[in-house]
Amino acid sequence: MTETDKRSFVLRRIHSLTGVIPVGLFLLEHMFTNSAAMYGGEVYNSRVEFLLTLPFVTALEIGMIFLPLLYHAIYGVVITFTGRANNIAYGYGRNHNYLWQRISGFVVAIFIVLHVGGTKIWAIQQTLPAGEHPDFFARMATILDSPAAIALYLVGMLAAFYHFANGLWNFSITWGITVSQGAQRRLTVVWVLLGLALMAVGVASVLSFNGIWPGSPGH
């Protein structure tokens, strides 16, 4: 291998790893937090406040979420423009998945910018007494006050869950977890079910912020 090949190999491995640890784990944690919306604003805000009061929370957010996510996004762009999708010439499922992995990555990147701008940056701009935190539940209810906003969030989450589930399939092969075709097929079922479960939680959470979801306090 040339030095360029070695460098590319290492960078791709880091890209694959950051997509699962810590970015993928953060996605799972984020959906766990969002699921509290189904039980009302008080429960949701208490779960968010717990995270905000963790020691060194800002350093954790920068070092364990923002920087790995930034690297994953930037190198994902590099892969997109240096790779070549061949789903038209070869209509195999994995060829189509490669294309959709790249597309979903761009959708997720745009969605994250909009979501962070609407919540995190908004929270920083709030002026509150010491020890108090913004009402994130009310903020999300304000953001999701129209069918267009709800549709935007659902599309963004669908892209995120697909990107994560399909990324797990690629991760399993890249890191030698699944070698045989039988193992790959079995794990495909697992990752598909995980993606569907996350989508179910995501839909329930989004619809709960405005009391649309059956069983939510505002319904």
PDB file of C-alpha atoms in Angstrom:
ATOM      1  CA  MET A   1       0.000   0.000   0.000  1.00  0.00           C
ATOM      2  CA  THR A   2       1.191   3.501  -0.791  1.00  0.00           C
ATOM      3  CA  GLU A   3       1.277   6.184   1.889  1.00  0.00           C
ATOM      4  CA  THR A   4      -1.866   7.696   0.346  1.00  0.00           C
ATOM      5  CA  ASP A   5      -3.632   4.337   0.522  1.00  0.00           C
ATOM      6  CA  LYS A   6      -2.587   3.865   4.155  1.00  0.00           C
ATOM      7  CA  ARG A   7      -3.800   7.337   5.070  1.00  0.00           C
ATOM      8  CA  SER A   8      -7.104   6.746   3.301  1.00  0.00           C
ATOM      9  CA  PHE A   9      -7.498   3.392   5.061  1.00  0.00           C
ATOM     10  CA  VAL A  10      -6.994   4.958   8.502  1.00  0.00           C
ATOM     11  CA  LEU A  11      -9.264   7.921   7.791  1.00  0.00           C
ATOM     12  CA  ARG A  12     -12.035   5.640   6.533  1.00  0.00           C
ATOM     13  CA  ARG A  13     -11.740   3.463   9.628  1.00  0.00           C
ATOM     14  CA  ILE A  14     -12.007   6.522  11.869  1.00  0.00           C
ATOM     15  CA  HIS A  15     -14.983   7.696   9.822  1.00  0.00           C
ATOM     16  CA  SER A  16     -16.656   4.323  10.265  1.00  0.00           C
ATOM     17  CA  LEU A  17     -15.914   4.255  13.993  1.00  0.00           C
ATOM     18  CA  THR A  18     -17.135   7.776  14.728  1.00  0.00           C
ATOM     19  CA  GLY A  19     -20.429   6.977  13.002  1.00  0.00           C
ATOM     20  CA  VAL A  20     -21.118   4.425  15.739  1.00  0.00           C
ATOM     21  CA  ILE A  21     -19.014   5.624  18.675  1.00  0.00           C
ATOM     22  CA  PRO A  22     -19.828   8.257  19.780  1.00  0.00           C
ATOM     23  CA  VAL A  23     -22.220   9.716  17.151  1.00  0.00           C
ATOM     24  CA  GLY A  24     -24.453   6.649  16.925  1.00  0.00           C
ATOM     25  CA  LEU A  25     -24.595   6.266  20.697  1.00  0.00           C
ATOM     26  CA  PHE A  26     -25.541   9.931  20.983  1.00  0.00           C
ATOM     27  CA  LEU A  27     -28.386   9.366  18.524  1.00  0.00           C
ATOM     28  CA  LEU A  28     -29.715   6.545  20.698  1.00  0.00           C
ATOM     29  CA  GLU A  29     -29.414   8.686  23.830  1.00  0.00           C
ATOM     30  CA  HIS A  30     -31.083  11.621  22.066  1.00  0.00           C
ATOM     31  CA  MET A  31     -34.049   9.485  21.054  1.00  0.00           C
ATOM     32  CA  PHE A  32     -34.318   8.123  24.607  1.00  0.00           C
ATOM     33  CA  THR A  33     -34.502  11.702  25.864  1.00  0.00           C
ATOM     34  CA  ASN A  34     -37.038  12.690  23.191  1.00  0.00           C
ATOM     35  CA  SER A  35     -39.244   9.741  24.081  1.00  0.00           C
ATOM     36  CA  ALA A  36     -39.994  11.531  27.364  1.00  0.00           C
ATOM     37  CA  ALA A  37     -42.114  13.980  25.350  1.00  0.00           C
ATOM     38  CA  MET A  38     -44.819  11.320  25.322  1.00  0.00           C
ATOM     39  CA  TYR A  39     -45.223  11.875  29.080  1.00  0.00           C
ATOM     40  CA  GLY A  40     -45.494  15.655  28.951  1.00  0.00           C
ATOM     41  CA  GLY A  41     -43.376  18.748  29.322  1.00  0.00           C
ATOM     42  CA  GLU A  42     -42.419  18.250  32.956  1.00  0.00           C
ATOM     43  CA  VAL A  43     -40.942  14.798  32.374  1.00  0.00           C
ATOM     44  CA  TYR A  44     -39.216  15.873  29.168  1.00  0.00           C
ATOM     45  CA  ASN A  45     -37.679  18.995  30.684  1.00  0.00           C
ATOM     46  CA  SER A  46     -36.477  17.099  33.751  1.00  0.00           C
ATOM     47  CA  ARG A  47     -34.657  14.624  31.534  1.00  0.00           C
ATOM     48  CA  VAL A  48     -33.051  17.443  29.535  1.00  0.00           C
ATOM     49  CA  GLU A  49     -32.089  19.295  32.730  1.00  0.00           C
ATOM     50  CA  PHE A  50     -30.388  16.153  34.041  1.00  0.00           C
ATOM     51  CA  LEU A  51     -28.163  16.127  30.963  1.00  0.00           C
ATOM     52  CA  LEU A  52     -27.451  19.851  31.249  1.00  0.00           C
ATOM     53  CA  THR A  53     -26.267  19.451  34.847  1.00  0.00           C
ATOM     54  CA  LEU A  54     -23.745  16.699  34.101  1.00  0.00           C
ATOM     55  CA  PRO A  55     -20.144  17.591  35.066  1.00  0.00           C
ATOM     56  CA  PHE A  56     -18.133  19.140  32.225  1.00  0.00           C
ATOM     57  CA  VAL A  57     -21.193  18.984  29.975  1.00  0.00           C
ATOM     58  CA  THR A  58     -19.843  21.605  27.546  1.00  0.00           C
ATOM     59  CA  ALA A  59     -16.522  19.794  27.171  1.00  0.00           C
ATOM     60  CA  LEU A  60     -18.365  16.508  26.668  1.00  0.00           C
ATOM     61  CA  GLU A  61     -20.594  18.025  24.005  1.00  0.00           C
ATOM     62  CA  ILE A  62     -17.632  19.469  22.125  1.00  0.00           C
ATOM     63  CA  GLY A  63     -15.233  16.544  22.493  1.00  0.00           C
ATOM     64  CA  MET A  64     -17.651  13.621  22.329  1.00  0.00           C
ATOM     65  CA  ILE A  65     -20.358  14.930  19.998  1.00  0.00           C
ATOM     66  CA  PHE A  66     -19.495  18.041  17.993  1.00  0.00           C
ATOM     67  CA  LEU A  67     -15.918  17.211  16.907  1.00  0.00           C
ATOM     68  CA  PRO A  68     -16.595  13.520  16.010  1.00  0.00           C
ATOM     69  CA  LEU A  69     -19.772  14.560  14.182  1.00  0.00           C
ATOM     70  CA  LEU A  70     -17.901  17.292  12.326  1.00  0.00           C
ATOM     71  CA  TYR A  71     -15.185  14.848  11.249  1.00  0.00           C
ATOM     72  CA  HIS A  72     -17.754  12.248  10.212  1.00  0.00           C
ATOM     73  CA  ALA A  73     -19.627  14.822   8.140  1.00  0.00           C
ATOM     74  CA  ILE A  74     -16.545  16.315   6.472  1.00  0.00           C
ATOM     75  CA  TYR A  75     -14.993  12.977   5.573  1.00  0.00           C
ATOM     76  CA  GLY A  76     -18.397  11.779   4.421  1.00  0.00           C
ATOM     77  CA  VAL A  77     -18.315  14.597   1.880  1.00  0.00           C
ATOM     78  CA  VAL A  78     -14.826  13.483   0.827  1.00  0.00           C
ATOM     79  CA  ILE A  79     -16.080   9.926   0.312  1.00  0.00           C
ATOM     80  CA  THR A  80     -19.048  11.212  -1.674  1.00  0.00           C
ATOM     81  CA  PHE A  81     -16.947  13.198  -4.130  1.00  0.00           C
ATOM     82  CA  THR A  82     -14.086  10.686  -4.435  1.00  0.00           C
ATOM     83  CA  GLY A  83     -16.265   7.576  -4.652  1.00  0.00           C
ATOM     84  CA  ARG A  84     -18.568   6.624  -7.466  1.00  0.00           C
ATOM     85  CA  ALA A  85     -22.081   5.250  -7.168  1.00  0.00           C
ATOM     86  CA  ASN A  86     -22.759   2.442  -9.659  1.00  0.00           C
ATOM     87  CA  ASN A  87     -26.396   1.709  -8.836  1.00  0.00           C
ATOM     88  CA  ILE A  88     -27.454   2.480 -12.412  1.00  0.00           C
ATOM     89  CA  ALA A  89     -24.969   0.146 -14.061  1.00  0.00           C
ATOM     90  CA  TYR A  90     -25.378  -2.500 -11.348  1.00  0.00           C
ATOM     91  CA  GLY A  91     -28.814  -2.513  -9.779  1.00  0.00           C
ATOM     92  CA  TYR A  92     -27.907  -4.540  -6.703  1.00  0.00           C
ATOM     93  CA  GLY A  93     -29.394  -3.617  -3.347  1.00  0.00           C
ATOM     94  CA  ARG A  94     -26.070  -2.670  -1.802  1.00  0.00           C
ATOM     95  CA  ASN A  95     -25.288  -0.360  -4.726  1.00  0.00           C
ATOM     96  CA  HIS A  96     -28.543   1.502  -4.114  1.00  0.00           C
ATOM     97  CA  ASN A  97     -27.836   1.555  -0.384  1.00  0.00           C
ATOM     98  CA  TYR A  98     -24.458   3.165  -1.056  1.00  0.00           C
ATOM     99  CA  LEU A  99     -26.164   5.971  -2.978  1.00  0.00           C
ATOM    100  CA  TRP A 100     -28.851   6.472  -0.351  1.00  0.00           C
ATOM    101  CA  GLN A 101     -26.219   6.457   2.384  1.00  0.00           C
ATOM    102  CA  ARG A 102     -24.567   9.444   0.710  1.00  0.00           C
ATOM    103  CA  ILE A 103     -27.893  11.236   0.098  1.00  0.00           C
ATOM    104  CA  SER A 104     -29.160  10.624   3.622  1.00  0.00           C
ATOM    105  CA  GLY A 105     -25.880  11.955   4.993  1.00  0.00           C
ATOM    106  CA  PHE A 106     -26.422  15.297   3.282  1.00  0.00           C
ATOM    107  CA  VAL A 107     -30.037  15.437   4.472  1.00  0.00           C
ATOM    108  CA  VAL A 108     -28.969  14.700   8.050  1.00  0.00           C
ATOM    109  CA  ALA A 109     -26.255  17.375   7.940  1.00  0.00           C
ATOM    110  CA  ILE A 110     -28.786  20.028   6.873  1.00  0.00           C
ATOM    111  CA  PHE A 111     -31.309  18.787   9.442  1.00  0.00           C
ATOM    112  CA  ILE A 112     -28.763  18.959  12.274  1.00  0.00           C
ATOM    113  CA  VAL A 113     -27.866  22.553  11.418  1.00  0.00           C
ATOM    114  CA  LEU A 114     -31.540  23.543  11.469  1.00  0.00           C
ATOM    115  CA  HIS A 115     -32.258  21.592  14.658  1.00  0.00           C
ATOM    116  CA  VAL A 116     -29.242  22.945  16.552  1.00  0.00           C
ATOM    117  CA  GLY A 117     -30.051  26.462  15.392  1.00  0.00           C
ATOM    118  CA  GLY A 118     -33.619  26.132  16.595  1.00  0.00           C
ATOM    119  CA  THR A 119     -32.798  24.632  19.995  1.00  0.00           C
ATOM    120  CA  LYS A 120     -29.191  24.871  21.163  1.00  0.00           C
ATOM    121  CA  ILE A 121     -28.441  28.341  19.815  1.00  0.00           C
ATOM    122  CA  TRP A 122     -31.881  29.497  20.950  1.00  0.00           C
ATOM    123  CA  ALA A 123     -31.149  28.222  24.480  1.00  0.00           C
ATOM    124  CA  ILE A 124     -27.828  30.089  24.619  1.00  0.00           C
ATOM    125  CA  GLN A 125     -29.611  33.322  23.728  1.00  0.00           C
ATOM    126  CA  GLN A 126     -32.074  33.021  26.629  1.00  0.00           C
ATOM    127  CA  THR A 127     -31.560  35.166  29.735  1.00  0.00           C
ATOM    128  CA  LEU A 128     -32.683  33.234  32.808  1.00  0.00           C
ATOM    129  CA  PRO A 129     -32.021  33.394  36.560  1.00  0.00           C
ATOM    130  CA  ALA A 130     -29.101  31.325  37.806  1.00  0.00           C
ATOM    131  CA  GLY A 131     -29.920  27.634  38.074  1.00  0.00           C
ATOM    132  CA  GLU A 132     -32.888  27.758  35.708  1.00  0.00           C
ATOM    133  CA  HIS A 133     -32.978  26.151  32.271  1.00  0.00           C
ATOM    134  CA  PRO A 134     -35.000  27.044  29.175  1.00  0.00           C
ATOM    135  CA  ASP A 135     -38.317  25.302  28.570  1.00  0.00           C
ATOM    136  CA  PHE A 136     -37.173  23.013  25.765  1.00  0.00           C
ATOM    137  CA  PHE A 137     -40.537  21.266  25.563  1.00  0.00           C
ATOM    138  CA  ALA A 138     -42.309  24.560  24.864  1.00  0.00           C
ATOM    139  CA  ARG A 139     -39.601  25.465  22.361  1.00  0.00           C
ATOM    140  CA  MET A 140     -40.070  22.211  20.443  1.00  0.00           C
ATOM    141  CA  ALA A 141     -43.837  22.691  20.520  1.00  0.00           C
ATOM    142  CA  THR A 142     -43.329  26.136  18.987  1.00  0.00           C
ATOM    143  CA  ILE A 143     -41.013  24.772  16.290  1.00  0.00           C
ATOM    144  CA  LEU A 144     -43.410  21.947  15.451  1.00  0.00           C
ATOM    145  CA  ASP A 145     -46.493  24.140  15.180  1.00  0.00           C
ATOM    146  CA  SER A 146     -47.212  23.423  11.508  1.00  0.00           C
ATOM    147  CA  PRO A 147     -47.599  20.369   9.265  1.00  0.00           C
ATOM    148  CA  ALA A 148     -44.606  21.567   7.204  1.00  0.00           C
ATOM    149  CA  ALA A 149     -42.340  21.673  10.264  1.00  0.00           C
ATOM    150  CA  ILE A 150     -43.522  18.243  11.401  1.00  0.00           C
ATOM    151  CA  ALA A 151     -42.889  16.840   7.911  1.00  0.00           C
ATOM    152  CA  LEU A 152     -39.405  18.387   7.884  1.00  0.00           C
ATOM    153  CA  TYR A 153     -38.536  16.767  11.206  1.00  0.00           C
ATOM    154  CA  LEU A 154     -39.911  13.395  10.155  1.00  0.00           C
ATOM    155  CA  VAL A 155     -37.877  13.464   6.920  1.00  0.00           C
ATOM    156  CA  GLY A 156     -34.744  14.499   8.844  1.00  0.00           C
ATOM    157  CA  MET A 157     -35.208  11.714  11.375  1.00  0.00           C
ATOM    158  CA  LEU A 158     -35.957   9.130   8.689  1.00  0.00           C
ATOM    159  CA  ALA A 159     -32.699  10.074   6.964  1.00  0.00           C
ATOM    160  CA  ALA A 160     -30.818   9.887  10.279  1.00  0.00           C
ATOM    161  CA  PHE A 161     -32.183   6.468  11.182  1.00  0.00           C
ATOM    162  CA  TYR A 162     -31.530   5.060   7.723  1.00  0.00           C
ATOM    163  CA  HIS A 163     -28.008   6.479   7.730  1.00  0.00           C
ATOM    164  CA  PHE A 164     -27.356   4.990  11.167  1.00  0.00           C
ATOM    165  CA  ALA A 165     -28.859   1.545  10.494  1.00  0.00           C
ATOM    166  CA  ASN A 166     -27.186   1.171   7.111  1.00  0.00           C
ATOM    167  CA  GLY A 167     -23.978   2.527   8.614  1.00  0.00           C
ATOM    168  CA  LEU A 168     -24.113  -0.209  11.243  1.00  0.00           C
ATOM    169  CA  TRP A 169     -24.321  -2.795   8.458  1.00  0.00           C
ATOM    170  CA  ASN A 170     -21.240  -1.309   6.813  1.00  0.00           C
ATOM    171  CA  PHE A 171     -19.500  -1.035  10.192  1.00  0.00           C
ATOM    172  CA  SER A 172     -20.125  -4.726  10.894  1.00  0.00           C
ATOM    173  CA  ILE A 173     -18.404  -5.701   7.641  1.00  0.00           C
ATOM    174  CA  THR A 174     -15.606  -3.122   7.847  1.00  0.00           C
ATOM    175  CA  TRP A 175     -14.582  -4.240  11.324  1.00  0.00           C
ATOM    176  CA  GLY A 176     -14.936  -7.957  10.610  1.00  0.00           C
ATOM    177  CA  ILE A 177     -17.960  -8.556  12.828  1.00  0.00           C
ATOM    178  CA  THR A 178     -19.920 -10.220  10.025  1.00  0.00           C
ATOM    179  CA  VAL A 179     -17.893 -12.164   7.465  1.00  0.00           C
ATOM    180  CA  SER A 180     -20.198 -14.756   5.933  1.00  0.00           C
ATOM    181  CA  GLN A 181     -23.206 -13.865   3.788  1.00  0.00           C
ATOM    182  CA  GLY A 182     -25.478 -15.664   6.238  1.00  0.00           C
ATOM    183  CA  ALA A 183     -24.257 -13.526   9.121  1.00  0.00           C
ATOM    184  CA  GLN A 184     -24.682 -10.397   7.025  1.00  0.00           C
ATOM    185  CA  ARG A 185     -28.277 -11.316   6.155  1.00  0.00           C
ATOM    186  CA  ARG A 186     -29.138 -12.028   9.784  1.00  0.00           C
ATOM    187  CA  LEU A 187     -27.621  -8.793  10.986  1.00  0.00           C
ATOM    188  CA  THR A 188     -29.426  -6.906   8.222  1.00  0.00           C
ATOM    189  CA  VAL A 189     -32.703  -7.922   9.857  1.00  0.00           C
ATOM    190  CA  VAL A 190     -31.444  -6.663  13.224  1.00  0.00           C
ATOM    191  CA  TRP A 191     -30.396  -3.271  11.859  1.00  0.00           C
ATOM    192  CA  VAL A 192     -33.655  -2.869   9.898  1.00  0.00           C
ATOM    193  CA  LEU A 193     -35.681  -3.572  13.049  1.00  0.00           C
ATOM    194  CA  LEU A 194     -33.540  -1.101  14.982  1.00  0.00           C
ATOM    195  CA  GLY A 195     -34.153   1.569  12.345  1.00  0.00           C
ATOM    196  CA  LEU A 196     -37.911   0.942  12.408  1.00  0.00           C
ATOM    197  CA  ALA A 197     -37.968   1.045  16.221  1.00  0.00           C
ATOM    198  CA  LEU A 198     -36.122   4.370  16.232  1.00  0.00           C
ATOM    199  CA  MET A 199     -38.527   5.762  13.649  1.00  0.00           C
ATOM    200  CA  ALA A 200     -41.501   4.720  15.767  1.00  0.00           C
ATOM    201  CA  VAL A 201     -40.026   6.507  18.785  1.00  0.00           C
ATOM    202  CA  GLY A 202     -39.184   9.523  16.635  1.00  0.00           C
ATOM    203  CA  VAL A 203     -42.702   9.842  15.219  1.00  0.00           C
ATOM    204  CA  ALA A 204     -44.256   9.456  18.668  1.00  0.00           C
ATOM    205  CA  SER A 205     -41.913  12.091  20.105  1.00  0.00           C
ATOM    206  CA  VAL A 206     -42.516  14.658  17.368  1.00  0.00           C
ATOM    207  CA  LEU A 207     -46.293  14.281  17.557  1.00  0.00           C
ATOM    208  CA  SER A 208     -46.224  14.430  21.360  1.00  0.00           C
ATOM    209  CA  PHE A 209     -44.801  17.957  21.491  1.00  0.00           C
ATOM    210  CA  ASN A 210     -48.157  19.295  20.312  1.00  0.00           C
ATOM    211  CA  GLY A 211     -50.300  16.641  21.947  1.00  0.00           C
ATOM    212  CA  ILE A 212     -51.122  14.909  18.670  1.00  0.00           C
ATOM    213  CA  TRP A 213     -49.809  11.481  19.655  1.00  0.00           C
ATOM    214  CA  PRO A 214     -52.507   9.276  21.272  1.00  0.00           C
ATOM    215  CA  GLY A 215     -51.851   8.951  24.991  1.00  0.00           C
ATOM    216  CA  SER A 216     -49.730  12.092  25.291  1.00  0.00           C
ATOM    217  CA  PRO A 217     -50.913  14.528  28.033  1.00  0.00           C
ATOM    218  CA  GLY A 218     -52.062  17.127  25.510  1.00  0.00           C
ATOM    219  CA  HIS A 219     -54.033  14.700  23.342  1.00  0.00           C
TER     220      HIS A 219
END
